[in-house]
PDB file of C-alpha atoms in Angstrom:
ATOM      1  CA  UNK A1121       0.000   0.000   0.000  1.00 42.00           C
ATOM      2  CA  UNK A1122       1.357   3.418  -0.953  1.00 45.00           C
ATOM      3  CA  UNK A1123       1.106   6.026   1.754  1.00 52.00           C
ATOM      4  CA  UNK A1124       1.392   9.761   1.390  1.00 49.00           C
ATOM      5  CA  UNK A1125      -0.724  12.778   0.815  1.00 50.00           C
ATOM      6  CA  UNK A1126      -4.161  12.211  -0.683  1.00 53.00           C
ATOM      7  CA  UNK A1127      -4.853  12.988  -4.312  1.00 56.00           C
ATOM      8  CA  UNK A1128      -5.709  16.615  -4.966  1.00 63.00           C
ATOM      9  CA  UNK A1129      -9.420  17.342  -4.804  1.00 64.00           C
ATOM     10  CA  UNK A1130      -9.574  18.310  -8.486  1.00 75.00           C
ATOM     11  CA  UNK A1131      -8.570  14.796  -9.612  1.00 79.00           C
ATOM     12  CA  UNK A1132     -12.222  13.697  -9.627  1.00 89.00           C
ATOM     13  CA  UNK A1133     -13.257  16.703 -11.738  1.00 92.00           C
ATOM     14  CA  UNK A1134     -13.580  14.722 -15.005  1.00 93.00           C
ATOM     15  CA  UNK A1135     -15.825  12.188 -13.266  1.00 93.00           C
ATOM     16  CA  UNK A1136     -18.060  14.908 -11.804  1.00 94.00           C
ATOM     17  CA  UNK A1137     -18.375  16.625 -15.190  1.00 95.00           C
ATOM     18  CA  UNK A1138     -19.146  13.384 -17.024  1.00 95.00           C
ATOM     19  CA  UNK A1139     -21.685  12.043 -14.537  1.00 95.00           C
ATOM     20  CA  UNK A1140     -23.481  15.380 -14.278  1.00 95.00           C
ATOM     21  CA  UNK A1141     -23.572  15.857 -18.064  1.00 95.00           C
ATOM     22  CA  UNK A1142     -24.887  12.334 -18.617  1.00 96.00           C
ATOM     23  CA  UNK A1143     -27.428  12.764 -15.831  1.00 95.00           C
ATOM     24  CA  UNK A1144     -28.806  15.757 -17.725  1.00 95.00           C
ATOM     25  CA  UNK A1145     -28.784  13.717 -20.953  1.00 97.00           C
ATOM     26  CA  UNK A1146     -26.513  16.298 -22.583  1.00 95.00           C
ATOM     27  CA  UNK A1147     -23.966  15.558 -25.259  1.00 96.00           C
ATOM     28  CA  UNK A1148     -20.534  17.109 -24.976  1.00 95.00           C
ATOM     29  CA  UNK A1149     -21.505  19.324 -27.895  1.00 96.00           C
ATOM     30  CA  UNK A1150     -24.618  20.420 -26.010  1.00 96.00           C
ATOM     31  CA  UNK A1151     -22.603  21.134 -22.874  1.00 96.00           C
ATOM     32  CA  UNK A1152     -20.056  23.136 -24.849  1.00 97.00           C
ATOM     33  CA  UNK A1153     -22.810  25.198 -26.477  1.00 97.00           C
ATOM     34  CA  UNK A1154     -24.549  25.868 -23.142  1.00 95.00           C
ATOM     35  CA  UNK A1155     -21.273  26.810 -21.455  1.00 95.00           C
ATOM     36  CA  UNK A1156     -19.910  28.906 -24.302  1.00 96.00           C
ATOM     37  CA  UNK A1157     -16.727  26.864 -24.581  1.00 96.00           C
ATOM     38  CA  UNK A1158     -15.320  24.893 -27.487  1.00 96.00           C
ATOM     39  CA  UNK A1159     -16.230  21.257 -27.985  1.00 96.00           C
ATOM     40  CA  UNK A1160     -12.537  20.447 -27.585  1.00 96.00           C
ATOM     41  CA  UNK A1161     -12.466  22.127 -24.183  1.00 95.00           C
ATOM     42  CA  UNK A1162     -15.501  20.156 -23.010  1.00 95.00           C
ATOM     43  CA  UNK A1163     -13.908  16.935 -24.275  1.00 95.00           C
ATOM     44  CA  UNK A1164     -10.498  17.616 -22.742  1.00 94.00           C
ATOM     45  CA  UNK A1165     -11.920  18.586 -19.349  1.00 94.00           C
ATOM     46  CA  UNK A1166     -14.205  15.556 -19.166  1.00 93.00           C
ATOM     47  CA  UNK A1167     -11.483  13.135 -20.228  1.00 92.00           C
ATOM     48  CA  UNK A1168      -8.873  14.681 -17.944  1.00 90.00           C
ATOM     49  CA  UNK A1169      -6.554  15.671 -20.780  1.00 91.00           C
ATOM     50  CA  UNK A1170      -6.640  19.334 -19.784  1.00 88.00           C
ATOM     51  CA  UNK A1171      -6.661  21.044 -16.400  1.00 90.00           C
ATOM     52  CA  UNK A1172      -9.201  23.822 -16.884  1.00 94.00           C
ATOM     53  CA  UNK A1173      -9.053  27.310 -15.492  1.00 95.00           C
ATOM     54  CA  UNK A1174     -11.370  28.237 -12.668  1.00 95.00           C
ATOM     55  CA  UNK A1175     -13.172  30.500 -15.165  1.00 95.00           C
ATOM     56  CA  UNK A1176     -13.904  27.561 -17.466  1.00 95.00           C
ATOM     57  CA  UNK A1177     -15.213  25.611 -14.488  1.00 95.00           C
ATOM     58  CA  UNK A1178     -17.545  28.503 -13.598  1.00 94.00           C
ATOM     59  CA  UNK A1179     -18.982  28.353 -17.140  1.00 95.00           C
ATOM     60  CA  UNK A1180     -19.350  24.575 -17.085  1.00 95.00           C
ATOM     61  CA  UNK A1181     -20.939  24.654 -13.622  1.00 94.00           C
ATOM     62  CA  UNK A1182     -23.494  27.234 -14.740  1.00 93.00           C
ATOM     63  CA  UNK A1183     -24.306  25.155 -17.823  1.00 94.00           C
ATOM     64  CA  UNK A1184     -24.711  22.030 -15.692  1.00 95.00           C
ATOM     65  CA  UNK A1185     -26.655  23.777 -12.932  1.00 93.00           C
ATOM     66  CA  UNK A1186     -24.180  22.848 -10.189  1.00 94.00           C
ATOM     67  CA  UNK A1187     -21.952  24.848  -7.887  1.00 92.00           C
ATOM     68  CA  UNK A1188     -18.487  25.684  -9.188  1.00 93.00           C
ATOM     69  CA  UNK A1189     -16.666  24.684  -5.953  1.00 92.00           C
ATOM     70  CA  UNK A1190     -18.386  21.299  -6.071  1.00 92.00           C
ATOM     71  CA  UNK A1191     -17.576  20.757  -9.745  1.00 93.00           C
ATOM     72  CA  UNK A1192     -13.943  21.851  -9.405  1.00 92.00           C
ATOM     73  CA  UNK A1193     -13.065  20.383  -6.010  1.00 90.00           C
ATOM     74  CA  UNK A1194     -15.979  18.288  -4.755  1.00 88.00           C
ATOM     75  CA  UNK A1195     -16.668  20.850  -2.003  1.00 86.00           C
ATOM     76  CA  UNK A1196     -20.114  21.551  -0.617  1.00 83.00           C
ATOM     77  CA  UNK A1197     -23.338  20.521  -2.248  1.00 85.00           C
ATOM     78  CA  UNK A1198     -23.750  19.999  -5.967  1.00 85.00           C
ATOM     79  CA  UNK A1199     -26.821  22.210  -6.246  1.00 82.00           C
ATOM     80  CA  UNK A1200     -26.031  25.775  -7.241  1.00 67.00           C
ATOM     81  CA  UNK A1201     -27.790  28.706  -5.622  1.00 64.00           C
ATOM     82  CA  UNK A1202     -26.001  31.334  -7.687  1.00 64.00           C
ATOM     83  CA  UNK A1203     -23.759  31.637 -10.686  1.00 74.00           C
ATOM     84  CA  UNK A1204     -20.111  31.592  -9.667  1.00 82.00           C
ATOM     85  CA  UNK A1205     -17.485  33.867 -11.111  1.00 87.00           C
ATOM     86  CA  UNK A1206     -13.819  34.347 -10.452  1.00 88.00           C
ATOM     87  CA  UNK A1207     -14.337  38.059  -9.852  1.00 92.00           C
ATOM     88  CA  UNK A1208     -12.266  39.077  -6.867  1.00 94.00           C
ATOM     89  CA  UNK A1209     -10.035  35.993  -6.911  1.00 96.00           C
ATOM     90  CA  UNK A1210      -6.892  38.074  -7.305  1.00 96.00           C
ATOM     91  CA  UNK A1211      -7.886  40.378  -4.471  1.00 97.00           C
ATOM     92  CA  UNK A1212      -8.723  37.432  -2.204  1.00 97.00           C
ATOM     93  CA  UNK A1213      -5.313  35.932  -2.953  1.00 97.00           C
ATOM     94  CA  UNK A1214      -3.470  39.203  -2.348  1.00 97.00           C
ATOM     95  CA  UNK A1215      -5.403  39.867   0.846  1.00 97.00           C
ATOM     96  CA  UNK A1216      -4.896  36.465   2.461  1.00 97.00           C
ATOM     97  CA  UNK A1217      -1.250  36.315   1.351  1.00 97.00           C
ATOM     98  CA  UNK A1218      -0.563  39.708   2.936  1.00 96.00           C
ATOM     99  CA  UNK A1219      -2.575  38.831   6.040  1.00 96.00           C
ATOM    100  CA  UNK A1220      -0.436  35.722   6.523  1.00 95.00           C
ATOM    101  CA  UNK A1221       2.748  37.774   6.012  1.00 96.00           C
ATOM    102  CA  UNK A1222       3.958  36.054   2.851  1.00 97.00           C
ATOM    103  CA  UNK A1223       5.628  37.666  -0.128  1.00 97.00           C
ATOM    104  CA  UNK A1224       4.772  36.459  -3.615  1.00 97.00           C
ATOM    105  CA  UNK A1225       8.079  34.606  -3.636  1.00 97.00           C
ATOM    106  CA  UNK A1226       7.301  32.918  -0.297  1.00 97.00           C
ATOM    107  CA  UNK A1227       3.913  31.764  -1.519  1.00 97.00           C
ATOM    108  CA  UNK A1228       5.299  30.637  -4.867  1.00 97.00           C
ATOM    109  CA  UNK A1229       7.892  28.504  -3.094  1.00 97.00           C
ATOM    110  CA  UNK A1230       5.302  27.016  -0.718  1.00 96.00           C
ATOM    111  CA  UNK A1231       2.913  26.149  -3.578  1.00 96.00           C
ATOM    112  CA  UNK A1232       5.620  25.032  -6.022  1.00 96.00           C
ATOM    113  CA  UNK A1233       4.687  27.778  -8.483  1.00 96.00           C
ATOM    114  CA  UNK A1234       6.539  30.827  -9.806  1.00 96.00           C
ATOM    115  CA  UNK A1235       6.304  34.392  -8.447  1.00 97.00           C
ATOM    116  CA  UNK A1236       5.083  35.675 -11.856  1.00 97.00           C
ATOM    117  CA  UNK A1237       2.194  33.179 -11.623  1.00 96.00           C
ATOM    118  CA  UNK A1238       1.174  34.658  -8.260  1.00 97.00           C
ATOM    119  CA  UNK A1239       1.511  38.191  -9.649  1.00 97.00           C
ATOM    120  CA  UNK A1240      -0.593  37.352 -12.713  1.00 97.00           C
ATOM    121  CA  UNK A1241      -3.419  35.946 -10.580  1.00 97.00           C
ATOM    122  CA  UNK A1242      -3.309  38.886  -8.180  1.00 97.00           C
ATOM    123  CA  UNK A1243      -3.474  41.229 -11.166  1.00 96.00           C
ATOM    124  CA  UNK A1244      -6.730  39.627 -12.338  1.00 95.00           C
ATOM    125  CA  UNK A1245      -5.488  36.712 -14.429  1.00 95.00           C
ATOM    126  CA  UNK A1246      -6.904  33.215 -14.572  1.00 93.00           C
ATOM    127  CA  UNK A1247      -5.343  30.067 -13.177  1.00 95.00           C
ATOM    128  CA  UNK A1248      -5.931  26.364 -13.449  1.00 94.00           C
ATOM    129  CA  UNK A1249      -7.879  24.534 -10.772  1.00 94.00           C
ATOM    130  CA  UNK A1250      -4.640  22.766  -9.835  1.00 94.00           C
ATOM    131  CA  UNK A1251      -2.808  26.044  -9.221  1.00 95.00           C
ATOM    132  CA  UNK A1252      -5.625  27.466  -7.115  1.00 95.00           C
ATOM    133  CA  UNK A1253      -5.756  24.262  -5.095  1.00 93.00           C
ATOM    134  CA  UNK A1254      -1.993  24.395  -4.462  1.00 95.00           C
ATOM    135  CA  UNK A1255      -2.192  28.056  -3.409  1.00 96.00           C
ATOM    136  CA  UNK A1256      -5.184  27.380  -1.154  1.00 95.00           C
ATOM    137  CA  UNK A1257      -3.376  24.493   0.518  1.00 94.00           C
ATOM    138  CA  UNK A1258      -0.264  26.620   1.089  1.00 96.00           C
ATOM    139  CA  UNK A1259      -2.382  29.410   2.591  1.00 96.00           C
ATOM    140  CA  UNK A1260      -4.630  27.117   4.620  1.00 95.00           C
ATOM    141  CA  UNK A1261      -7.873  28.210   2.955  1.00 96.00           C
ATOM    142  CA  UNK A1262     -10.578  26.488   0.946  1.00 94.00           C
ATOM    143  CA  UNK A1263      -9.911  26.364  -2.805  1.00 94.00           C
ATOM    144  CA  UNK A1264     -13.622  27.002  -3.434  1.00 93.00           C
ATOM    145  CA  UNK A1265     -13.466  30.202  -1.396  1.00 94.00           C
ATOM    146  CA  UNK A1266     -10.208  31.335  -3.015  1.00 96.00           C
ATOM    147  CA  UNK A1267     -11.415  30.697  -6.574  1.00 95.00           C
ATOM    148  CA  UNK A1268     -15.054  31.767  -6.329  1.00 94.00           C
ATOM    149  CA  UNK A1269     -15.575  33.493  -2.984  1.00 92.00           C
ATOM    150  CA  UNK A1270     -18.160  30.825  -2.116  1.00 87.00           C
ATOM    151  CA  UNK A1271     -18.382  28.675   0.975  1.00 85.00           C
ATOM    152  CA  UNK A1272     -16.358  29.004   4.134  1.00 88.00           C
ATOM    153  CA  UNK A1273     -12.832  30.405   4.008  1.00 90.00           C
ATOM    154  CA  UNK A1274     -11.555  27.574   6.200  1.00 89.00           C
ATOM    155  CA  UNK A1275     -10.257  24.539   4.369  1.00 84.00           C
ATOM    156  CA  UNK A1276     -12.533  21.508   4.377  1.00 74.00           C
ATOM    157  CA  UNK A1277     -11.821  18.814   6.919  1.00 73.00           C
ATOM    158  CA  UNK A1278      -9.856  15.885   5.610  1.00 64.00           C
ATOM    159  CA  UNK A1279     -11.982  12.876   5.006  1.00 52.00           C
ATOM    160  CA  UNK A1280     -10.876   9.886   6.993  1.00 48.00           C
ATOM    161  CA  UNK A1281     -12.171   6.472   6.295  1.00 46.00           C
ATOM    162  CA  UNK A1282     -12.500   4.381   9.418  1.00 47.00           C
ATOM    163  CA  UNK A1283     -10.263   1.347   9.592  1.00 46.00           C
ATOM    164  CA  UNK A1284     -12.051  -1.964   9.675  1.00 49.00           C
ATOM    165  CA  UNK A1285     -12.194  -3.463  13.164  1.00 50.00           C
ATOM    166  CA  UNK A1286     -10.052  -6.437  12.123  1.00 46.00           C
ATOM    167  CA  UNK A1287      -7.294  -4.129  10.774  1.00 46.00           C
ATOM    168  CA  UNK A1288      -7.379  -2.034  13.940  1.00 45.00           C
ATOM    169  CA  UNK A1289      -7.101  -5.122  16.122  1.00 46.00           C
ATOM    170  CA  UNK A1290      -4.181  -6.574  14.162  1.00 45.00           C
ATOM    171  CA  UNK A1291      -2.330  -3.233  14.324  1.00 46.00           C
ATOM    172  CA  UNK A1292      -2.158  -3.494  18.126  1.00 46.00           C
TER     173      UNK A1292
END
């Protein structure tokens, strides 16, 4: 058994997109048209060949009628109460980074990204769901809150699966 950190939350994104699309009886072409993205983008996101930006996820979530934090990271409930946007993402990043006393270089090092990437996001640019998740983890905040300003700022609790009683007994 391999031990280590759990898979990033966005790894199940293609599954969530595919199951939701199929549940609505939409084709990929139909999803792309509803979301205002190319058919290739819809295909690549659903098959996991492309890590989408948080902006693309907001469009797909609106087209599917689900919340963007749930679609991107599996956070919260699937049902969407409002359309999510990435407006304010850069300001949220700048604010929490400054509040925690980190420079762009500090944060870039902690999240294994480059300082220009941090600067671009803070200046209003887009980022992939993987980058936002890495930044959120480094800052100790929820990726859904950082990307969309939705949900609690605190990171979600780690899910622990209980060990079977027989495994717990043999570990003693």
